[in-house]
PDB file of C-alpha atoms in Angstrom:
ATOM      1  CA  UNK A  47       0.000   0.000   0.000  1.00  0.00           C
ATOM      2  CA  UNK A  48       1.554   3.294  -1.108  1.00  0.00           C
ATOM      3  CA  UNK A  49       0.162   5.683   1.461  1.00  0.00           C
ATOM      4  CA  UNK A  50      -2.941   6.702   3.243  1.00  0.00           C
ATOM      5  CA  UNK A  51      -5.135   8.789   0.947  1.00  0.00           C
ATOM      6  CA  UNK A  52      -6.175  10.855   3.969  1.00  0.00           C
ATOM      7  CA  UNK A  53      -2.580  11.859   4.750  1.00  0.00           C
ATOM      8  CA  UNK A  54      -2.186  14.337   1.900  1.00  0.00           C
ATOM      9  CA  UNK A  55      -1.829  17.976   3.006  1.00  0.00           C
ATOM     10  CA  UNK A  56      -5.134  18.828   1.325  1.00  0.00           C
ATOM     11  CA  UNK A  57      -7.034  16.053   3.112  1.00  0.00           C
ATOM     12  CA  UNK A  58      -5.373  16.782   6.454  1.00  0.00           C
ATOM     13  CA  UNK A  59      -6.475  20.411   6.194  1.00  0.00           C
ATOM     14  CA  UNK A  60     -10.062  19.250   5.791  1.00  0.00           C
ATOM     15  CA  UNK A  61      -9.854  17.150   8.959  1.00  0.00           C
ATOM     16  CA  UNK A  62      -8.639  19.850  11.356  1.00  0.00           C
ATOM     17  CA  UNK A  63     -11.726  19.699  13.610  1.00  0.00           C
ATOM     18  CA  UNK A  64     -11.486  15.927  14.036  1.00  0.00           C
ATOM     19  CA  UNK A  65      -7.711  16.073  14.451  1.00  0.00           C
ATOM     20  CA  UNK A  66      -8.170  18.680  17.181  1.00  0.00           C
ATOM     21  CA  UNK A  67     -10.737  16.496  18.965  1.00  0.00           C
ATOM     22  CA  UNK A  68      -8.502  13.452  18.687  1.00  0.00           C
ATOM     23  CA  UNK A  69      -5.579  15.418  20.112  1.00  0.00           C
ATOM     24  CA  UNK A  70      -7.652  16.251  23.194  1.00  0.00           C
ATOM     25  CA  UNK A  71      -9.443  12.922  23.657  1.00  0.00           C
ATOM     26  CA  UNK A  72      -6.821  10.584  22.233  1.00  0.00           C
ATOM     27  CA  UNK A  73      -5.749   9.056  25.543  1.00  0.00           C
ATOM     28  CA  UNK A  74      -6.751   5.466  26.215  1.00  0.00           C
ATOM     29  CA  UNK A  75      -8.891   6.376  29.240  1.00  0.00           C
ATOM     30  CA  UNK A  76     -10.119   9.903  28.533  1.00  0.00           C
ATOM     31  CA  UNK A  77     -13.576   9.052  27.194  1.00  0.00           C
ATOM     32  CA  UNK A  78     -14.260   6.829  30.218  1.00  0.00           C
ATOM     33  CA  UNK A  79     -12.927   9.453  32.626  1.00  0.00           C
ATOM     34  CA  UNK A  80     -15.237  12.055  31.119  1.00  0.00           C
ATOM     35  CA  UNK A  81     -18.132   9.600  31.160  1.00  0.00           C
ATOM     36  CA  UNK A  82     -17.788   8.760  34.858  1.00  0.00           C
ATOM     37  CA  UNK A  83     -17.374  12.409  35.850  1.00  0.00           C
ATOM     38  CA  UNK A  84     -20.410  13.340  33.737  1.00  0.00           C
ATOM     39  CA  UNK A  85     -22.552  10.528  35.133  1.00  0.00           C
ATOM     40  CA  UNK A  86     -21.618  10.938  38.800  1.00  0.00           C
ATOM     41  CA  UNK A  87     -21.226  14.772  38.613  1.00  0.00           C
ATOM     42  CA  UNK A  88     -18.136  14.697  40.868  1.00  0.00           C
ATOM     43  CA  UNK A  89     -15.453  12.039  41.147  1.00  0.00           C
ATOM     44  CA  UNK A  90     -12.504  11.694  43.465  1.00  0.00           C
ATOM     45  CA  UNK A  91      -9.196  10.343  42.233  1.00  0.00           C
ATOM     46  CA  UNK A  92      -9.625   7.065  44.142  1.00  0.00           C
ATOM     47  CA  UNK A  93     -13.130   6.539  42.792  1.00  0.00           C
ATOM     48  CA  UNK A  94     -11.897   6.912  39.233  1.00  0.00           C
ATOM     49  CA  UNK A  95      -8.968   4.620  39.930  1.00  0.00           C
ATOM     50  CA  UNK A  96     -11.362   1.886  41.125  1.00  0.00           C
ATOM     51  CA  UNK A  97     -13.797   2.360  38.229  1.00  0.00           C
ATOM     52  CA  UNK A  98     -11.116   2.260  35.523  1.00  0.00           C
ATOM     53  CA  UNK A  99      -9.985  -1.324  35.871  1.00  0.00           C
ATOM     54  CA  UNK A 100      -6.394  -1.649  34.702  1.00  0.00           C
ATOM     55  CA  UNK A 101      -5.335   2.002  34.796  1.00  0.00           C
ATOM     56  CA  UNK A 102      -2.249   2.928  36.810  1.00  0.00           C
ATOM     57  CA  UNK A 103      -2.096   5.872  39.213  1.00  0.00           C
ATOM     58  CA  UNK A 104       0.456   7.620  37.022  1.00  0.00           C
ATOM     59  CA  UNK A 105      -1.622   7.141  33.875  1.00  0.00           C
ATOM     60  CA  UNK A 106      -4.766   8.419  35.595  1.00  0.00           C
ATOM     61  CA  UNK A 107      -2.880  11.428  36.941  1.00  0.00           C
ATOM     62  CA  UNK A 108      -1.487  12.213  33.487  1.00  0.00           C
ATOM     63  CA  UNK A 109      -4.853  11.926  31.739  1.00  0.00           C
ATOM     64  CA  UNK A 110      -6.652  13.972  34.396  1.00  0.00           C
ATOM     65  CA  UNK A 111      -4.029  16.725  34.103  1.00  0.00           C
ATOM     66  CA  UNK A 112      -4.397  16.743  30.330  1.00  0.00           C
ATOM     67  CA  UNK A 113      -8.192  16.953  30.520  1.00  0.00           C
ATOM     68  CA  UNK A 114      -7.872  19.772  33.038  1.00  0.00           C
ATOM     69  CA  UNK A 115      -5.309  21.582  30.861  1.00  0.00           C
ATOM     70  CA  UNK A 116      -7.579  21.215  27.814  1.00  0.00           C
ATOM     71  CA  UNK A 117     -10.505  22.712  29.716  1.00  0.00           C
ATOM     72  CA  UNK A 118     -12.773  19.668  30.114  1.00  0.00           C
ATOM     73  CA  UNK A 119     -12.299  19.067  33.845  1.00  0.00           C
ATOM     74  CA  UNK A 120     -12.165  21.245  36.936  1.00  0.00           C
ATOM     75  CA  UNK A 121      -9.919  20.055  39.776  1.00  0.00           C
ATOM     76  CA  UNK A 122     -10.883  21.076  43.311  1.00  0.00           C
ATOM     77  CA  UNK A 123      -8.309  20.521  46.048  1.00  0.00           C
ATOM     78  CA  UNK A 124      -9.533  20.559  49.653  1.00  0.00           C
ATOM     79  CA  UNK A 125      -7.050  21.470  52.377  1.00  0.00           C
ATOM     80  CA  UNK A 126      -7.780  18.469  54.546  1.00  0.00           C
ATOM     81  CA  UNK A 127      -5.717  15.671  56.009  1.00  0.00           C
ATOM     82  CA  UNK A 128      -5.642  13.379  54.162  1.00  0.00           C
ATOM     83  CA  UNK A 129      -5.928  15.607  51.059  1.00  0.00           C
ATOM     84  CA  UNK A 130      -9.094  15.333  49.008  1.00  0.00           C
ATOM     85  CA  UNK A 131      -9.252  16.142  45.298  1.00  0.00           C
ATOM     86  CA  UNK A 132     -12.486  16.150  43.314  1.00  0.00           C
ATOM     87  CA  UNK A 133     -13.038  16.433  39.584  1.00  0.00           C
ATOM     88  CA  UNK A 134     -16.079  17.856  37.848  1.00  0.00           C
ATOM     89  CA  UNK A 135     -16.905  18.956  34.322  1.00  0.00           C
ATOM     90  CA  UNK A 136     -16.226  22.516  33.242  1.00  0.00           C
ATOM     91  CA  UNK A 137     -18.566  24.403  30.932  1.00  0.00           C
ATOM     92  CA  UNK A 138     -16.651  22.926  27.984  1.00  0.00           C
ATOM     93  CA  UNK A 139     -16.953  19.452  29.508  1.00  0.00           C
ATOM     94  CA  UNK A 140     -20.689  19.947  30.064  1.00  0.00           C
ATOM     95  CA  UNK A 141     -21.065  20.901  26.398  1.00  0.00           C
ATOM     96  CA  UNK A 142     -19.554  17.486  25.542  1.00  0.00           C
ATOM     97  CA  UNK A 143     -22.158  15.556  27.596  1.00  0.00           C
ATOM     98  CA  UNK A 144     -24.658  15.140  24.727  1.00  0.00           C
ATOM     99  CA  UNK A 145     -21.909  13.622  22.593  1.00  0.00           C
ATOM    100  CA  UNK A 146     -20.991  11.186  25.382  1.00  0.00           C
ATOM    101  CA  UNK A 147     -24.667  10.235  25.671  1.00  0.00           C
ATOM    102  CA  UNK A 148     -24.910   9.646  21.921  1.00  0.00           C
ATOM    103  CA  UNK A 149     -21.733   7.556  21.982  1.00  0.00           C
ATOM    104  CA  UNK A 150     -23.149   5.441  24.816  1.00  0.00           C
ATOM    105  CA  UNK A 151     -26.476   4.962  23.022  1.00  0.00           C
ATOM    106  CA  UNK A 152     -24.810   4.093  19.710  1.00  0.00           C
ATOM    107  CA  UNK A 153     -22.488   1.596  21.398  1.00  0.00           C
ATOM    108  CA  UNK A 154     -25.289  -0.001  23.424  1.00  0.00           C
ATOM    109  CA  UNK A 155     -27.400  -0.445  20.272  1.00  0.00           C
ATOM    110  CA  UNK A 156     -24.660  -1.604  17.912  1.00  0.00           C
ATOM    111  CA  UNK A 157     -21.805  -3.114  19.904  1.00  0.00           C
ATOM    112  CA  UNK A 158     -23.458  -4.767  22.906  1.00  0.00           C
ATOM    113  CA  UNK A 159     -25.247  -8.114  23.040  1.00  0.00           C
ATOM    114  CA  UNK A 160     -28.945  -8.258  22.181  1.00  0.00           C
ATOM    115  CA  UNK A 161     -31.018  -7.574  25.273  1.00  0.00           C
ATOM    116  CA  UNK A 162     -28.323  -5.423  26.881  1.00  0.00           C
ATOM    117  CA  UNK A 163     -29.834  -3.077  29.449  1.00  0.00           C
ATOM    118  CA  UNK A 164     -27.890   0.149  29.892  1.00  0.00           C
ATOM    119  CA  UNK A 165     -27.368   0.863  33.601  1.00  0.00           C
ATOM    120  CA  UNK A 166     -26.103   4.391  32.872  1.00  0.00           C
ATOM    121  CA  UNK A 167     -28.407   7.193  31.876  1.00  0.00           C
ATOM    122  CA  UNK A 168     -27.326  10.778  32.480  1.00  0.00           C
ATOM    123  CA  UNK A 169     -30.098  12.619  34.256  1.00  0.00           C
ATOM    124  CA  UNK A 170     -30.724  16.225  33.292  1.00  0.00           C
ATOM    125  CA  UNK A 171     -29.469  18.719  35.836  1.00  0.00           C
TER     126      UNK A 171
END
């Protein structure tokens, strides 16, 4: 195969919006992190660590920092002993909720076994 037909400069220029989205959400765990924070409204680091089976502390820290840097998550640090850190969606993150819901619905309908019952439904605020 010579090359990817989508790799030409002309085609890459046409894909800037998707390339930008992929750059922000390209981490292995980022979609799930956003989903759990959206569904539960607020998540602590330890809660996310338990929910994301197989993620390491360092990987979770890195992906949370990137999502915070890119404006999707807000990090609240409480001056307690032991320290408590909570994550919630920013305005930008909230604007992504409908897309997460559509992704969940599409996946449940097309990728899950027949008869699958979705235990996650985001309730309107």
